[in-house]
mmCIF file of N, CA and C in Angstrom:
data_model
loop_
_atom_site.group_PDB
_atom_site.id
_atom_site.type_symbol
_atom_site.label_atom_id
_atom_site.label_comp_id
_atom_site.label_asym_id
_atom_site.label_seq_id
_atom_site.Cartn_x
_atom_site.Cartn_y
_atom_site.Cartn_z
ATOM 1 N N MET A 1 187.321 165.863 150.142
ATOM 2 C CA MET A 1 186.440 165.445 151.240
ATOM 3 C C MET A 1 185.092 166.150 151.126
ATOM 4 N N ALA A 2 185.121 167.439 150.744
ATOM 5 C CA ALA A 2 183.875 168.197 150.601
ATOM 6 C C ALA A 2 182.996 167.572 149.520
ATOM 7 N N ASP A 3 183.626 167.092 148.440
ATOM 8 C CA ASP A 3 182.874 166.442 147.370
ATOM 9 C C ASP A 3 182.166 165.201 147.898
ATOM 10 N N PHE A 4 182.877 164.470 148.718
ATOM 11 C CA PHE A 4 182.316 163.256 149.286
ATOM 12 C C PHE A 4 181.070 163.557 150.123
ATOM 13 N N LEU A 5 181.129 164.657 150.890
ATOM 14 C CA LEU A 5 180.004 165.016 151.743
ATOM 15 C C LEU A 5 178.815 165.537 150.940
ATOM 16 N N ASN A 6 179.066 165.936 149.696
ATOM 17 C CA ASN A 6 178.001 166.502 148.876
ATOM 18 C C ASN A 6 177.244 165.439 148.059
ATOM 19 N N ILE A 7 177.594 164.192 148.249
ATOM 20 C CA ILE A 7 176.894 163.122 147.526
ATOM 21 C C ILE A 7 175.436 163.102 147.968
ATOM 22 N N SER A 8 174.535 163.036 147.002
ATOM 23 C CA SER A 8 173.114 163.024 147.337
ATOM 24 C C SER A 8 172.687 161.633 147.798
ATOM 25 N N PRO A 9 171.664 161.553 148.631
ATOM 26 C CA PRO A 9 171.145 160.261 149.102
ATOM 27 C C PRO A 9 170.778 159.332 147.940
ATOM 28 N N LEU A 10 170.305 159.923 146.845
ATOM 29 C CA LEU A 10 169.923 159.126 145.687
ATOM 30 C C LEU A 10 171.113 158.345 145.150
ATOM 31 N N THR A 11 172.258 159.024 145.063
ATOM 32 C CA THR A 11 173.471 158.359 144.579
ATOM 33 C C THR A 11 173.839 157.193 145.483
ATOM 34 N N VAL A 12 173.730 157.425 146.777
ATOM 35 C CA VAL A 12 174.052 156.375 147.742
ATOM 36 C C VAL A 12 173.108 155.188 147.551
ATOM 37 N N ASP A 13 171.825 155.466 147.355
ATOM 38 C CA ASP A 13 170.859 154.391 147.137
ATOM 39 C C ASP A 13 171.169 153.605 145.873
ATOM 40 N N ASN A 14 171.518 154.320 144.797
ATOM 41 C CA ASN A 14 171.873 153.646 143.554
ATOM 42 C C ASN A 14 173.075 152.741 143.754
ATOM 43 N N HIS A 15 174.043 153.248 144.488
ATOM 44 C CA HIS A 15 175.259 152.491 144.756
ATOM 45 C C HIS A 15 174.928 151.217 145.529
ATOM 46 N N ARG A 16 174.072 151.367 146.529
ATOM 47 C CA ARG A 16 173.682 150.218 147.342
ATOM 48 C C ARG A 16 172.955 149.186 146.474
ATOM 49 N N ASP A 17 172.068 149.657 145.608
ATOM 50 C CA ASP A 17 171.338 148.758 144.720
ATOM 51 C C ASP A 17 172.284 147.997 143.804
ATOM 52 N N ASN A 18 173.289 148.702 143.274
ATOM 53 C CA ASN A 18 174.256 148.055 142.397
ATOM 54 C C ASN A 18 175.010 146.953 143.126
ATOM 55 N N ILE A 19 175.395 147.233 144.352
ATOM 56 C CA ILE A 19 176.103 146.234 145.148
ATOM 57 C C ILE A 19 175.200 145.032 145.389
ATOM 58 N N ARG A 20 173.943 145.294 145.716
ATOM 59 C CA ARG A 20 173.005 144.206 145.975
ATOM 60 C C ARG A 20 172.827 143.357 144.721
ATOM 61 N N LYS A 21 172.625 144.013 143.578
ATOM 62 C CA LYS A 21 172.449 143.280 142.326
ATOM 63 C C LYS A 21 173.664 142.424 142.019
ATOM 64 N N LYS A 22 174.841 143.001 142.244
ATOM 65 C CA LYS A 22 176.070 142.258 141.968
ATOM 66 C C LYS A 22 176.161 141.025 142.838
ATOM 67 N N SER A 23 175.873 141.162 144.137
ATOM 68 C CA SER A 23 176.005 140.007 145.015
ATOM 69 C C SER A 23 174.947 138.954 144.707
ATOM 70 N N ILE A 24 173.741 139.377 144.334
ATOM 71 C CA ILE A 24 172.711 138.415 143.948
ATOM 72 C C ILE A 24 173.149 137.674 142.690
ATOM 73 N N ASP A 25 173.714 138.420 141.750
ATOM 74 C CA ASP A 25 174.184 137.832 140.501
ATOM 75 C C ASP A 25 175.252 136.784 140.769
ATOM 76 N N ILE A 26 176.236 137.140 141.587
ATOM 77 C CA ILE A 26 177.321 136.212 141.924
ATOM 78 C C ILE A 26 176.746 135.002 142.649
ATOM 79 N N PHE A 27 175.844 135.250 143.586
ATOM 80 C CA PHE A 27 175.243 134.163 144.359
ATOM 81 C C PHE A 27 174.505 133.186 143.452
ATOM 82 N N SER A 28 173.672 133.709 142.529
ATOM 83 C CA SER A 28 172.889 132.814 141.684
ATOM 84 C C SER A 28 173.778 132.050 140.711
ATOM 85 N N ARG A 29 174.863 132.715 140.255
ATOM 86 C CA ARG A 29 175.774 132.023 139.361
ATOM 87 C C ARG A 29 176.436 130.853 140.081
ATOM 88 N N ASN A 30 176.849 131.071 141.334
ATOM 89 C CA ASN A 30 177.485 130.016 142.118
ATOM 90 C C ASN A 30 176.501 128.893 142.421
ATOM 91 N N THR A 31 175.275 129.262 142.744
ATOM 92 C CA THR A 31 174.252 128.273 143.039
ATOM 93 C C THR A 31 174.009 127.396 141.823
ATOM 94 N N TYR A 32 173.926 128.034 140.664
ATOM 95 C CA TYR A 32 173.700 127.304 139.423
ATOM 96 C C TYR A 32 174.849 126.343 139.152
ATOM 97 N N LYS A 33 176.072 126.807 139.402
ATOM 98 C CA LYS A 33 177.246 125.970 139.171
ATOM 99 C C LYS A 33 177.203 124.744 140.085
ATOM 100 N N CYS A 34 176.880 124.947 141.353
ATOM 101 C CA CYS A 34 176.783 123.846 142.307
ATOM 102 C C CYS A 34 175.703 122.866 141.867
ATOM 103 N N PHE A 35 174.575 123.414 141.448
ATOM 104 C CA PHE A 35 173.456 122.599 141.010
ATOM 105 C C PHE A 35 173.874 121.698 139.852
ATOM 106 N N ARG A 36 174.573 122.283 138.880
ATOM 107 C CA ARG A 36 175.030 121.529 137.721
ATOM 108 C C ARG A 36 176.022 120.450 138.115
ATOM 109 N N GLU A 37 176.940 120.785 139.013
ATOM 110 C CA GLU A 37 177.921 119.799 139.477
ATOM 111 C C GLU A 37 177.207 118.634 140.169
ATOM 112 N N ASN A 38 176.201 118.955 140.966
ATOM 113 C CA ASN A 38 175.449 117.916 141.663
ATOM 114 C C ASN A 38 174.724 117.009 140.684
ATOM 115 N N LEU A 39 174.122 117.606 139.666
ATOM 116 C CA LEU A 39 173.435 116.812 138.652
ATOM 117 C C LEU A 39 174.416 115.870 137.970
ATOM 118 N N LYS A 40 175.558 116.428 137.584
ATOM 119 C CA LYS A 40 176.574 115.626 136.914
ATOM 120 C C LYS A 40 176.957 114.441 137.797
ATOM 121 N N TYR A 41 177.159 114.723 139.074
ATOM 122 C CA TYR A 41 177.565 113.697 140.024
ATOM 123 C C TYR A 41 176.510 112.585 140.098
ATOM 124 N N HIS A 42 175.249 112.965 140.178
ATOM 125 C CA HIS A 42 174.172 111.977 140.302
ATOM 126 C C HIS A 42 174.050 111.130 139.042
ATOM 127 N N PHE A 43 174.170 111.785 137.896
ATOM 128 C CA PHE A 43 174.049 111.031 136.651
ATOM 129 C C PHE A 43 175.220 110.067 136.489
ATOM 130 N N ASN A 44 176.395 110.510 136.841
ATOM 131 C CA ASN A 44 177.571 109.652 136.713
ATOM 132 C C ASN A 44 177.508 108.471 137.674
ATOM 133 N N ARG A 45 176.941 108.702 138.831
ATOM 134 C CA ARG A 45 176.859 107.650 139.839
ATOM 135 C C ARG A 45 175.917 106.542 139.371
ATOM 136 N N ASP A 46 174.852 106.924 138.662
ATOM 137 C CA ASP A 46 173.864 105.937 138.233
ATOM 138 C C ASP A 46 174.395 105.035 137.121
ATOM 139 N N ASN A 47 175.324 105.539 136.342
ATOM 140 C CA ASN A 47 175.824 104.752 135.208
ATOM 141 C C ASN A 47 176.854 103.722 135.623
#
């Protein structure tokens, strides 16, 4: 527990940044996947 309390603010900030980057990465990957599925759907509908 003492080790936990000794974490520097910098470490906490880095951790927060990593979490943010990860969620942005996951979000953009999902968005891209949806976008591609939508394109596929539109192209298939036209044919």
